[in-house]
XYZ file of C-alpha atoms in Angstrom:
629
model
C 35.271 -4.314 -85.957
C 38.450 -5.977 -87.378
C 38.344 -7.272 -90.715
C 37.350 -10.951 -91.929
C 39.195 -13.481 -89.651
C 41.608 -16.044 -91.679
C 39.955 -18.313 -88.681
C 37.507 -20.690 -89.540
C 34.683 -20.018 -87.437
C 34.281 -22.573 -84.908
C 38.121 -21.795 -83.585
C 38.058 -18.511 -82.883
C 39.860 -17.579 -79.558
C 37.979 -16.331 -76.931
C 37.838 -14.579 -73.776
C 35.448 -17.494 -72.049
C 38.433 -19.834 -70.568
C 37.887 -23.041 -68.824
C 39.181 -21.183 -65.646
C 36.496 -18.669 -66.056
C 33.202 -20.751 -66.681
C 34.346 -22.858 -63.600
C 37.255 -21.593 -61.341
C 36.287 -17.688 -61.436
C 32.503 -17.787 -61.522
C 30.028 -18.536 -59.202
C 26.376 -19.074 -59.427
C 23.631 -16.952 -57.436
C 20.259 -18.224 -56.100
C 17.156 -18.195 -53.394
C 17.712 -14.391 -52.827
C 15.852 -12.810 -49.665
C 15.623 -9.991 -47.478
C 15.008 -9.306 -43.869
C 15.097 -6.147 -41.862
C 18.417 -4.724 -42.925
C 20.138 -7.594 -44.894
C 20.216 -9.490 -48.071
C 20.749 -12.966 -48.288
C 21.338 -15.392 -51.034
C 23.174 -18.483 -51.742
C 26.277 -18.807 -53.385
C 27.423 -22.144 -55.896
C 31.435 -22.208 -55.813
C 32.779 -24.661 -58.138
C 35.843 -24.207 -56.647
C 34.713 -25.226 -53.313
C 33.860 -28.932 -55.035
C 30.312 -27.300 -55.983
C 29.601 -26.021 -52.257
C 26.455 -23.879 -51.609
C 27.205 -21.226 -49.725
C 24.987 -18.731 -47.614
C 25.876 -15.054 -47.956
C 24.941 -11.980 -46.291
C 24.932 -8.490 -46.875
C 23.794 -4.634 -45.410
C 22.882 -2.093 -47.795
C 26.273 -0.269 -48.230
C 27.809 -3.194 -46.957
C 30.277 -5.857 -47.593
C 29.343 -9.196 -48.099
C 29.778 -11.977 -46.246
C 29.584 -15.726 -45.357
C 27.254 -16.606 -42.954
C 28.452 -20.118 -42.318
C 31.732 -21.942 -41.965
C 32.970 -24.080 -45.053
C 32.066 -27.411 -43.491
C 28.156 -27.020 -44.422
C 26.877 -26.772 -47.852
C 23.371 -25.645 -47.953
C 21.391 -28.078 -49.976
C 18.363 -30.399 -49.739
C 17.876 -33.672 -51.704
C 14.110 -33.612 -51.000
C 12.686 -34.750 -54.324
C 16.550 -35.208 -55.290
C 16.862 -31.617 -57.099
C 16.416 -29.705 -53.674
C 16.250 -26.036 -53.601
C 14.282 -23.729 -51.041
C 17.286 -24.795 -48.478
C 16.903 -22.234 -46.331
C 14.515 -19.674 -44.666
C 15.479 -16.277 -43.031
C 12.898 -14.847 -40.360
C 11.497 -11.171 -40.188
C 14.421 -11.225 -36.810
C 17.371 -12.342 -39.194
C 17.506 -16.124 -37.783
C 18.170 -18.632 -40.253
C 17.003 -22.075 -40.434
C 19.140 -24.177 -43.211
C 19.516 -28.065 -44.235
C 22.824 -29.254 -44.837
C 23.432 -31.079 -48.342
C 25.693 -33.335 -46.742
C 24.155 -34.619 -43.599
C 20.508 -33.871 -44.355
C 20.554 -32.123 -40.605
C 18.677 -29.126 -40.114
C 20.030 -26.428 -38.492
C 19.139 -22.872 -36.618
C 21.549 -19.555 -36.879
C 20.808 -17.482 -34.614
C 21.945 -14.108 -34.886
C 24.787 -14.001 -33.008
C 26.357 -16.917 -35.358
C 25.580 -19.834 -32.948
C 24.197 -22.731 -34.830
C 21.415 -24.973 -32.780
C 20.492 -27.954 -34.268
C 16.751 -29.079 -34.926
C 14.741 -32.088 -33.997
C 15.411 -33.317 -37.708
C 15.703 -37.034 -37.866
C 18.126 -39.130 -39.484
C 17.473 -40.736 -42.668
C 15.358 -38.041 -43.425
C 15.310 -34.080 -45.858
C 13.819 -31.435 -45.205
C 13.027 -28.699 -47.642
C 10.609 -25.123 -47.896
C 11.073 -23.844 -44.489
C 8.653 -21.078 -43.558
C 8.927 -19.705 -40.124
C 5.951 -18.783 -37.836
C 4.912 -15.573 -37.066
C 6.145 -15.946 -33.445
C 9.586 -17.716 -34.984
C 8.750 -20.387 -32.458
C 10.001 -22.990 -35.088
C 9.773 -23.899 -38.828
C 7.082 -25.295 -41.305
C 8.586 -27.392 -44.126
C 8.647 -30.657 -46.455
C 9.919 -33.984 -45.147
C 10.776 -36.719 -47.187
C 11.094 -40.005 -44.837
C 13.788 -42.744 -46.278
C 13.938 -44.370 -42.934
C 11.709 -47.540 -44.239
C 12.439 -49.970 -47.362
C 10.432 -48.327 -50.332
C 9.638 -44.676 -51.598
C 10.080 -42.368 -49.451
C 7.204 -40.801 -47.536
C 6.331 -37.262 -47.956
C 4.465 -35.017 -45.657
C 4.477 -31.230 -44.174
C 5.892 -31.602 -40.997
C 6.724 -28.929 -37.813
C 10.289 -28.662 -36.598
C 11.777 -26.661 -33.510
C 14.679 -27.518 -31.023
C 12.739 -30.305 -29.304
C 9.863 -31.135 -31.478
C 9.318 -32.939 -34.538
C 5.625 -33.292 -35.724
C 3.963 -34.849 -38.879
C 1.159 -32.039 -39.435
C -0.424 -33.290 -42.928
C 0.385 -36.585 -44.939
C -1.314 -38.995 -47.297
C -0.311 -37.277 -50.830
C 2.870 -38.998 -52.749
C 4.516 -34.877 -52.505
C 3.819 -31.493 -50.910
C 5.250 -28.557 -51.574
C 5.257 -24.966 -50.073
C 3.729 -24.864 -46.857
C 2.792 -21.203 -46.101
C 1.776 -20.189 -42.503
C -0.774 -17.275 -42.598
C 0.521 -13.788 -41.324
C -1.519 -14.738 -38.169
C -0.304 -18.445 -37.441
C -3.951 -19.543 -37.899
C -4.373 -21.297 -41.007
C -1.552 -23.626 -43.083
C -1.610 -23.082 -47.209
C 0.235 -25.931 -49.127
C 0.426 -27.780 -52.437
C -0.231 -31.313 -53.239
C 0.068 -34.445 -55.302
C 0.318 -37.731 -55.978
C 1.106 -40.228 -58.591
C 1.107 -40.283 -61.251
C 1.153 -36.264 -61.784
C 3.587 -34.266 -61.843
C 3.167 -31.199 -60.325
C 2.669 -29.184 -63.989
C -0.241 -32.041 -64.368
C -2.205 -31.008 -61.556
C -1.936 -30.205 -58.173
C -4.264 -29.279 -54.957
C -4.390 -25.858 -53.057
C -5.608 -26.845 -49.524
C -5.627 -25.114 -46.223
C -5.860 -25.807 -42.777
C -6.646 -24.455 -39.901
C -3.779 -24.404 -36.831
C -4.439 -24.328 -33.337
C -1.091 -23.611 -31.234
C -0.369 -25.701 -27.666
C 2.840 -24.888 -25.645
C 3.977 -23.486 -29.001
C 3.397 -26.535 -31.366
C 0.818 -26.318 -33.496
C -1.836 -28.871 -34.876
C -3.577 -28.528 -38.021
C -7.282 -28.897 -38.403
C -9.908 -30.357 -41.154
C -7.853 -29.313 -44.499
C -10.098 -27.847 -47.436
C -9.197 -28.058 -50.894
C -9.449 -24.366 -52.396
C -8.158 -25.071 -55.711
C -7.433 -28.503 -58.178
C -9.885 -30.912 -56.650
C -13.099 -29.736 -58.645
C -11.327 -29.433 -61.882
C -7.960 -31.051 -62.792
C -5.360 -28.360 -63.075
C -1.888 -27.269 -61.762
C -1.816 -24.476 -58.910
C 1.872 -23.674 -57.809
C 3.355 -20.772 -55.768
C 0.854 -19.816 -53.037
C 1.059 -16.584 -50.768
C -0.249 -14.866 -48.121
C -1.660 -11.630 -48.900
C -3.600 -11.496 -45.655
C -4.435 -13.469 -43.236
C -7.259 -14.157 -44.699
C -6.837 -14.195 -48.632
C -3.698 -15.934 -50.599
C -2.680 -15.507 -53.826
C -1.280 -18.584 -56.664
C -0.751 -19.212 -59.882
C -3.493 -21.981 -61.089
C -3.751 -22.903 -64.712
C -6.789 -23.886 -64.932
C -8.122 -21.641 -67.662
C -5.046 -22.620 -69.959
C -1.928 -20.998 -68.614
C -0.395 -19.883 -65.032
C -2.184 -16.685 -63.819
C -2.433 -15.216 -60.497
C -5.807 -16.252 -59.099
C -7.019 -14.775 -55.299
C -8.378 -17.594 -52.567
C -10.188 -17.079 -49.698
C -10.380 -18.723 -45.926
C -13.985 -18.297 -46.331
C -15.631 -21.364 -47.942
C -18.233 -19.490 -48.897
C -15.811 -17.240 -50.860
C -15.604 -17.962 -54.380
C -11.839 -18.325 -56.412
C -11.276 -14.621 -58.131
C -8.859 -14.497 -61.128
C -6.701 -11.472 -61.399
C -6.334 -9.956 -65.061
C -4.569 -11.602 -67.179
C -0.782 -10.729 -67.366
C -0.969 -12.039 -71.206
C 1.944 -14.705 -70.022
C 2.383 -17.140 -67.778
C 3.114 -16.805 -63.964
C 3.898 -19.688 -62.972
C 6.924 -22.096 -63.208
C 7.149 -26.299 -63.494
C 7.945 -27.250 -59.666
C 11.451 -29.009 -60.517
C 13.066 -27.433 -57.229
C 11.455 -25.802 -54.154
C 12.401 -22.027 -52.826
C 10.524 -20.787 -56.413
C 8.777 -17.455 -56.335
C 6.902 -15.718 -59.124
C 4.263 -13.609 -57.095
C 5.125 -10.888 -54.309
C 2.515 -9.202 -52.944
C 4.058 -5.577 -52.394
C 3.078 -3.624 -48.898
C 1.294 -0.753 -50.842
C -1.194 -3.646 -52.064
C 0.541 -3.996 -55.594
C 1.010 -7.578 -56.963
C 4.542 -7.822 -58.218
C 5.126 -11.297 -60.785
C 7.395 -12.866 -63.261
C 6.004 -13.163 -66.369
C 6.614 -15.555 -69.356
C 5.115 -15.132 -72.672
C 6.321 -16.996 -75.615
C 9.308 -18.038 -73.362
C 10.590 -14.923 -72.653
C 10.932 -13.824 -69.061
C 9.783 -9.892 -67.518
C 8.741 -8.652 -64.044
C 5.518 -6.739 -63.884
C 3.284 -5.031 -61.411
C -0.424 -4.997 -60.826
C -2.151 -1.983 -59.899
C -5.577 -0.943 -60.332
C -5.871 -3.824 -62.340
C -3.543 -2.844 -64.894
C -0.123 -4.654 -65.743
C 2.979 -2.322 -66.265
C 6.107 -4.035 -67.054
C 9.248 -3.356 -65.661
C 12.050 -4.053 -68.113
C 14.942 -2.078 -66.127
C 14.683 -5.101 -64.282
C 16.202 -8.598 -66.054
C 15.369 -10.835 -62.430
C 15.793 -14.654 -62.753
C 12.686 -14.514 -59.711
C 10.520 -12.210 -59.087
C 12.668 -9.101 -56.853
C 11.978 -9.192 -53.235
C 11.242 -6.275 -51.325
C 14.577 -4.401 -49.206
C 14.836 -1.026 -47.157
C 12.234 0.476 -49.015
C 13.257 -0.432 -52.991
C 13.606 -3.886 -54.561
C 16.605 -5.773 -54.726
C 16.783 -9.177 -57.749
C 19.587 -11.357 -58.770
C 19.788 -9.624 -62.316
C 20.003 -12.222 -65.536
C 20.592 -10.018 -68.829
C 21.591 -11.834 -71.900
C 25.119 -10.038 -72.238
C 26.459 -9.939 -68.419
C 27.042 -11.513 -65.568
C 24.635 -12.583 -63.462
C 24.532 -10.195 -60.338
C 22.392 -9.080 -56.908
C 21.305 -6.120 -57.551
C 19.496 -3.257 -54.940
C 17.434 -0.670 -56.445
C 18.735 -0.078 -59.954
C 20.968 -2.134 -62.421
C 24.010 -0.418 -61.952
C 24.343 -1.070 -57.859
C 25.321 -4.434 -58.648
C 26.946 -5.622 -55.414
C 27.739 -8.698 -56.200
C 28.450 -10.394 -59.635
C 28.308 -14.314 -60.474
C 32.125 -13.293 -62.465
C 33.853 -10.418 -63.734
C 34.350 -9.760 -67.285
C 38.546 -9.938 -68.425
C 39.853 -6.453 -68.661
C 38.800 -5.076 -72.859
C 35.626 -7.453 -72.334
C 31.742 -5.907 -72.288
C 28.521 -6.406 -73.394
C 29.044 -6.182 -76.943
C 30.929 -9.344 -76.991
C 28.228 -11.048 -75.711
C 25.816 -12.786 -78.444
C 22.416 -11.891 -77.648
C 19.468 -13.855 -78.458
C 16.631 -13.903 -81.056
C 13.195 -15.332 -80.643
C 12.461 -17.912 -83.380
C 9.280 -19.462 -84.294
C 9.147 -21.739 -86.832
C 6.742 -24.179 -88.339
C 7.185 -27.893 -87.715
C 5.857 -31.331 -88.565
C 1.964 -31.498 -88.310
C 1.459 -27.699 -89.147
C 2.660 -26.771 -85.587
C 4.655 -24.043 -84.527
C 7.536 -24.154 -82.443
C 9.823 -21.576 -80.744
C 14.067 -21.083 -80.095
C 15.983 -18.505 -79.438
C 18.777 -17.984 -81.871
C 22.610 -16.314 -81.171
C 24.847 -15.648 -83.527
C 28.598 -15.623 -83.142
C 30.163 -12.783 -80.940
C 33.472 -11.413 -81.240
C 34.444 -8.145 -81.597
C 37.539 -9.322 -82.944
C 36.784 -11.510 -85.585
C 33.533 -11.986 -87.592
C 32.826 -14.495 -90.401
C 34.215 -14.244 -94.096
C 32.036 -13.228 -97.066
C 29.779 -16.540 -97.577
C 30.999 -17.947 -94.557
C 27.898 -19.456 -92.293
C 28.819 -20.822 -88.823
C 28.924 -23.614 -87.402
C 25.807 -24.752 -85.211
C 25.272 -25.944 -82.063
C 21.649 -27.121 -81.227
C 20.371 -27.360 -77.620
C 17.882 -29.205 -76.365
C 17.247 -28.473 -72.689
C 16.775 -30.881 -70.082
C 13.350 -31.449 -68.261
C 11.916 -32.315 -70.762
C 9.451 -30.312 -68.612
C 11.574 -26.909 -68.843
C 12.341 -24.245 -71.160
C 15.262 -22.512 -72.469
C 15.659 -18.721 -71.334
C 17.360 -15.855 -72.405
C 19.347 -15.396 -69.501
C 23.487 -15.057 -70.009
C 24.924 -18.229 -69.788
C 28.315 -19.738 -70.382
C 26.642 -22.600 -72.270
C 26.024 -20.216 -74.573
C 28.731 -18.074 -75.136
C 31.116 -20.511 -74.923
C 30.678 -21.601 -78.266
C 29.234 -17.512 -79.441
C 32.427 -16.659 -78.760
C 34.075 -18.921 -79.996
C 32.399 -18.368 -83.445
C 29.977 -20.953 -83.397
C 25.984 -20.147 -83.546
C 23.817 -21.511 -81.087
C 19.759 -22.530 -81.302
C 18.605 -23.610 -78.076
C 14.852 -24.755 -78.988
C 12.153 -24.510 -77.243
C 10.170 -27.897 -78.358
C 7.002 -28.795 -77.497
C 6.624 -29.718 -74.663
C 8.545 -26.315 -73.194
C 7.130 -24.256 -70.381
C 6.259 -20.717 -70.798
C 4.075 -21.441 -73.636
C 0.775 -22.473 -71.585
C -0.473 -26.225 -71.171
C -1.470 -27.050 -74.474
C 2.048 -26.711 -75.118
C 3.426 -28.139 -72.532
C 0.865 -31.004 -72.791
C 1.727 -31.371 -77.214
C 5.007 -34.085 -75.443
C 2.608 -36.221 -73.504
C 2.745 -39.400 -75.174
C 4.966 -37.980 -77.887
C 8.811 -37.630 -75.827
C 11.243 -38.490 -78.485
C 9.144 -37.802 -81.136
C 7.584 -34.091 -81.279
C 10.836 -32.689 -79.461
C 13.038 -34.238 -82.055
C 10.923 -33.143 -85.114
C 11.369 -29.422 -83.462
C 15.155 -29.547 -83.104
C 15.137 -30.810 -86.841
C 12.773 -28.498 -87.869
C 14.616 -25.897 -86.133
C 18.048 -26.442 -87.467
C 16.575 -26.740 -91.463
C 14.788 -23.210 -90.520
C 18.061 -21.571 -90.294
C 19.985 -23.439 -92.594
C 17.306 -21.924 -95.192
C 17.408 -18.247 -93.818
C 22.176 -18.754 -94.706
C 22.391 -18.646 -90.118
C 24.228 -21.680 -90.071
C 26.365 -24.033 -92.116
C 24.646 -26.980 -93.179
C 27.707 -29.154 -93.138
C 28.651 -28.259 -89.104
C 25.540 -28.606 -87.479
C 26.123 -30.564 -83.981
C 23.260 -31.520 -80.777
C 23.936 -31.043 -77.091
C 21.789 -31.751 -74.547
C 21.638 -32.757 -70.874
C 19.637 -35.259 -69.096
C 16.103 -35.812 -71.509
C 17.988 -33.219 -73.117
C 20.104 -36.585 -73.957
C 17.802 -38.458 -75.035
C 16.491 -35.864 -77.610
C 19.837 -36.057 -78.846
C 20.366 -39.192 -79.419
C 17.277 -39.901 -81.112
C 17.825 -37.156 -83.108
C 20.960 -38.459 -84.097
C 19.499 -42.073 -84.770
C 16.638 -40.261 -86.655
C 18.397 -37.525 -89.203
C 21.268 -36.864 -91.107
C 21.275 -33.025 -89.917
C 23.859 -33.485 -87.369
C 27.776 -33.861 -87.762
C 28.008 -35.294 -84.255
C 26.269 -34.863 -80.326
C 26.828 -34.791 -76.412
C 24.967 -36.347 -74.221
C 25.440 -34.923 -70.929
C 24.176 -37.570 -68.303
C 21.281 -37.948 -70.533
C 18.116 -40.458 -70.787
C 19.644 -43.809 -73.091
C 17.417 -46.384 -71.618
C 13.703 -45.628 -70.896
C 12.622 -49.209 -69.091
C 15.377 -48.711 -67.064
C 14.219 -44.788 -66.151
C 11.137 -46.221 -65.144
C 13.030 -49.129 -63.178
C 15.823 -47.141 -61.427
C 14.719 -43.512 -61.208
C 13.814 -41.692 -58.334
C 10.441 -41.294 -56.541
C 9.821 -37.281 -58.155
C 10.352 -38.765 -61.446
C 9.508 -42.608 -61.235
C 5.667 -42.240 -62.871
C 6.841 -38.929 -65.038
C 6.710 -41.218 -67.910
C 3.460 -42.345 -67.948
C 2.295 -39.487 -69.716
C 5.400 -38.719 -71.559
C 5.685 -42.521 -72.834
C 2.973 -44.796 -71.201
C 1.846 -46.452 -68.461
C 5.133 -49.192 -67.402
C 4.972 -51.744 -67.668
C 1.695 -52.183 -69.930
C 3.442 -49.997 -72.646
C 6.753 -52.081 -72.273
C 7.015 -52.037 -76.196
C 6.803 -48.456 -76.398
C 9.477 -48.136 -73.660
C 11.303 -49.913 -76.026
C 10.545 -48.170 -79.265
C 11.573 -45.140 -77.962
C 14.747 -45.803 -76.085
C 17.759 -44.633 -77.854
C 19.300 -47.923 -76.813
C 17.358 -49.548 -79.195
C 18.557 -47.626 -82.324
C 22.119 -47.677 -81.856
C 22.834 -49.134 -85.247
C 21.213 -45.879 -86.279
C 23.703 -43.420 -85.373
C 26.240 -43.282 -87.537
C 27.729 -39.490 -86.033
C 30.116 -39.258 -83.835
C 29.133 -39.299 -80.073
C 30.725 -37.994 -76.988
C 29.113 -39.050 -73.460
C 29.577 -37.043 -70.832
C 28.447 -38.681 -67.173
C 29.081 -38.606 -63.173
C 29.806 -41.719 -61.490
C 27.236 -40.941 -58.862
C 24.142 -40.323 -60.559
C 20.858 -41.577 -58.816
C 18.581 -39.789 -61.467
C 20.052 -41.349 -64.679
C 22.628 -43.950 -63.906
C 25.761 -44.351 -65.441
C 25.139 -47.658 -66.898
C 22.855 -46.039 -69.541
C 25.598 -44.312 -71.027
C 28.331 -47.276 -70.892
C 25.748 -49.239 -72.258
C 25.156 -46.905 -75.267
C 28.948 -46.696 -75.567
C 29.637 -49.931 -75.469
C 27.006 -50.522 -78.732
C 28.559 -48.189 -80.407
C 31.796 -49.490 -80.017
C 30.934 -52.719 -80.964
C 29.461 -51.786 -84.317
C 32.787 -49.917 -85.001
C 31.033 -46.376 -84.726
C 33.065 -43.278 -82.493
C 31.987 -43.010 -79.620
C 33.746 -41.645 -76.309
C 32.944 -41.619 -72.923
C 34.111 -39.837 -70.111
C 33.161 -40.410 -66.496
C 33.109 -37.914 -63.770
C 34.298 -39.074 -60.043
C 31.973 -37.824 -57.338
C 29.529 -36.013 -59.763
C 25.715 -36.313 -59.687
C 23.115 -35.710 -62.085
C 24.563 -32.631 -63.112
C 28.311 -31.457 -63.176
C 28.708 -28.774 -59.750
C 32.987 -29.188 -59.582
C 35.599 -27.210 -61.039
C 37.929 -29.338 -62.537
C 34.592 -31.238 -64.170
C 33.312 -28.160 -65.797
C 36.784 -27.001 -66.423
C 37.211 -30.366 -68.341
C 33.351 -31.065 -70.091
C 33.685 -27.546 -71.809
C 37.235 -28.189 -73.166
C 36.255 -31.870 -73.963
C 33.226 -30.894 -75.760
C 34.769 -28.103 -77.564
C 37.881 -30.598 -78.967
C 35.529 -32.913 -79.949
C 33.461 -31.122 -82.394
C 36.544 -29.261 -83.489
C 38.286 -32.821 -84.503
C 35.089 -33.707 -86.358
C 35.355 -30.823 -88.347
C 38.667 -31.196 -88.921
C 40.060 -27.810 -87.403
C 42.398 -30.104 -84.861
């Protein structure tokens, strides 16, 4: 290590560039396997944020599986995922981002389209054991209103509703023997982490199209709880993760009605995960009749196996999803802290493909690595963050010096931080700023009294936690007191904001396409989201004054730090007017504030030049408050 730095910290120069987080990295997702091949799909910001579908043999080289003019995407539920579906043969059934079409490769390259209808999405495609055509989720915009939801059958000529009724339905699962239909359900105004319903069917198959029979609940209509992530692991048993005894464990169901629910031991953490996106996976049955599942416990992520009822853990492997099965080892995109995100077969070192390469002199050690926190908060609670210092191999505070601090507060606000490498992170690590990305209440990970401590509470509990947080290590000399900013994106915004309108902690904030107005979330939002509040706030409009209360709109003349807004034009999730309209107030009452609006972007920033530009943006901002511009 060099000596002291004559740099402030905070300005230290780094080996994350702009061109790296966004023009030279690329993000990896949805990995499977079939027969010989990997697949996975591929996020290129320099492709204007284009999913695309890659392929690879062991020992191979790999390679796109689709021409540049589709992106494979779904806007079911408006945050998509589980876009795609490869069968035991190595056909692939996709929807397109851009068109919403559904389409078949076959494995000769040709691309067939599917009886998909216009003005609708399709999402969680599971092929039947025959591959005669595709189970999956349809969301219906064709009439004025929400859209309708149901499970629906799809082949070249057929499109058939096969269960409807709920408000959303997730992860239909065909048995291994194409006669019975697993899926989730659930209606407003839960959220799938409130509670959901297990139910199966029974199918019956004519000229290759099948029809579903008298559904059964088999889990979440007797007793209120949340049951995600079934799976086959015969045809007549399927596994899932059901909370209903406090926390996400695996839990066995039968086709037998007579058959009574059996819990699995307890993997002391939870196996489940809050169903944001479809495509998730946290339990794999393995074909020597193990149970492989990722685990969270106190909001830390590992992979373990079941066998003869005993949990081993498996820490060579760091897998953002539990790995899938390939050519007789396991293959999982790997997420350490301190590298890049890769796909890995077998072992950690036969990485064969990486999300970026590190710049030539560049490893692990320069990589800030993260400490679990917990910490007392208002009320007597505890809460949880993980803490990273600054990481630099070539510079390293002065005697007394304590770093600057950048508090996160993740977006959801039904989500958790993880300790997973990220460029949010070491963008400012490296740069000689600490981070603390808290875990408030309200965080997954944690089990459901934790995640149930925000209901009511959303801009209250999360805010004392991020205060709380920051004053914890202030008082242990981690950060300086004086340089203490708040990110956060989406209700990650609106945490910051409040927090901002509520404390004196915090030299500044950025609120990336974040929550400003909460009657007009409830107004203007989508259908996933549009009754998410009730619990978090209150019922809308009865609770109208609360809506108020807690906007961040309505405390404007409270923030007197410095605030940057960062926001895409095109967002249908949180609209743009809820930042102009906090900029604007804080304009008017002579406070600094900036905006900056993104051309083409969603909620959430997917194209280069954006993320090239938010990073930089960000960084000069804090760096003029502190005076180091």
């Amino acid at each position: 290590m060099t000596n002291p730095s004559p740099i402030p910290s905070g300005s230290w120069p780094s080996w994350v560039s702009p061109d790296l987080v966004a023009g030279r990295s690329v993000s990896l997702a949805e990995l499977q396997a079939a027969g010989d091949r990997l697949y996975w799909l591929e996020g290129r910001p320099q492709e204007g944020g284009r999913m695309a579908l890659v392929s690879v043999e062991r020992n191979g080289t790999p390679q796109d599986l689709l021409p540049p003019t589709h992106d494979v995407g779904s806007r079911v539920h408006e945050y998509g995922g589980g876009a795609y579906c490869v069968s035991p043969t190595q056909r692939v059934v996709f929807s397109d981002r851009k068109t919403g079409a559904v389409w078949l490769r076959e494995t000769d390259g040709t691309l067939v389209s599917l009886a998909a209808s216009t003005g609708c999405t399709y999402a969680e495609f599971a092929f039947d054991a025959a591959e005669r055509g595709v189970f999956c989720v349809r969301e219906d915009s064709r009439e004025p209103g929400d859209a309708k939801a149901a499970v629906v059958w799809l082949d070249r000529q057929t499109e058939k509703v096969l269960i409807e009724g709920d408000d959303f339905y997730a992860a239909p699962r065909p048995a291994p023997d194409d006669a019975h239909l697993a899926w989730i359900s659930w209606s407003h105004p839960d959220m799938p982490w409130d509670a959901t319903t297990l139910s199966i069917a029974p199918l019956s198959w004519h000229d290759g199209v099948p029809d579903s029979g008298t559904h059964r609940a088999v889990c979440g209509a007797a007793m209120r709880c949340s049951v995600v992530d079934p799976v086959w692991e015969s045809a007549r048993t399927l596994l899932a993760s059901s909370d209903a005894d406090g926390s996400w464990r695996p839990c066995r169901f039968s086709i037998d009605p007579q058959q009574a629910p059996e819990w699995l031991p307890d993997p002391k953490g939870e196996t489940g995960f809050p169903h944001w996106v479809f495509g998730q996976r946290s339990l794999v049955p393995l074909a020597d009749g193990r149970l492989m599942a990722q685990i969270v416990t106190e909001g830390v992520s590992r992979i373990g196996i079941l066998e003869n009822g005993v949990w081993t853990d498996q820490p060579e492997r760091n897998a953002a999803q539990s790995p899938v099965p390939f050519d007789g080892t396991l293959a999982w995109i790997d997420t350490p802290p301190d590298a890049p995100p890769a796909i890995v077969i077998g072992q950690d070192t036969n990485r064969i493909r990486q999300a970026f390469t590190f710049p030539d002199g560049i490893d692990a050690s320069d990589c800030a690595a993260p400490v679990a926190l917990a910490f007392p908060s208002a009320g007597g609670q505890t809460a949880h963050a993980l803490y990273y210092a600054p990481a630099n191999r070539h510079h390293r505070l002065a005697t007394k010096e304590r770093p600057p601090l950048v508090v996160m507060a993740h977006g959801g606000p039904t989500a958790r931080a993880n300790a997973a490498f990220s460029f949010k992170v070491q963008w400012w690590t490296s740069r000689g700023f600490a981070v603390l990305d808290v875990n408030y209440r309200g965080s997954t990970g944690f089990g459901r009294a934790y995640r149930e401590a925000l209901e009511g509470q959303w801009g209250i509990v999360d805010v004392q936690d991020c205060i709380a947080a920051v004053r914890h290590v202030i008082a242990q000399g981690l950060a300086d007191p004086e340089r203490c900013v708040i990110r956060g994106s989406s209700a990650g915004g609106l945490t910051v904001l409040t927090a901002l309108a509520s404390s004196d902690v915090f030299a500044a904030g950025c609120s990336l396409y974040g929550v400003a107005d909460l009657r007009a979330l409830a107004g203007d939002t989508h259908k996933f989201e549009s009754r998410y509040l009730d619990r978090l706030i209150g019922p809308y409009p009865e609770q109208e004054a609360l809506y108020l209360a807690r906007s961040p709109l309505t405390h404007v003349s409270e923030i007197t730090a410095p605030v940057l807004f960062l926001h895409g034009d095109l967002d249908k999730v949180v609209p743009l007017a809820q930042a102009q309209a906090m900029h604007d107030g804080l304009l008017a009452l002579g406070r600094h504030s900036e905006l900056h609006v993104y051309e083409g972007e969603g909620h959430g920033f997917r194209q280069e030049q954006t993320l090239k530009d938010s990073f930089a943006r960000e960084l000069t901002f804090y760096q003029q408050i502190f005076g180091q511009l």
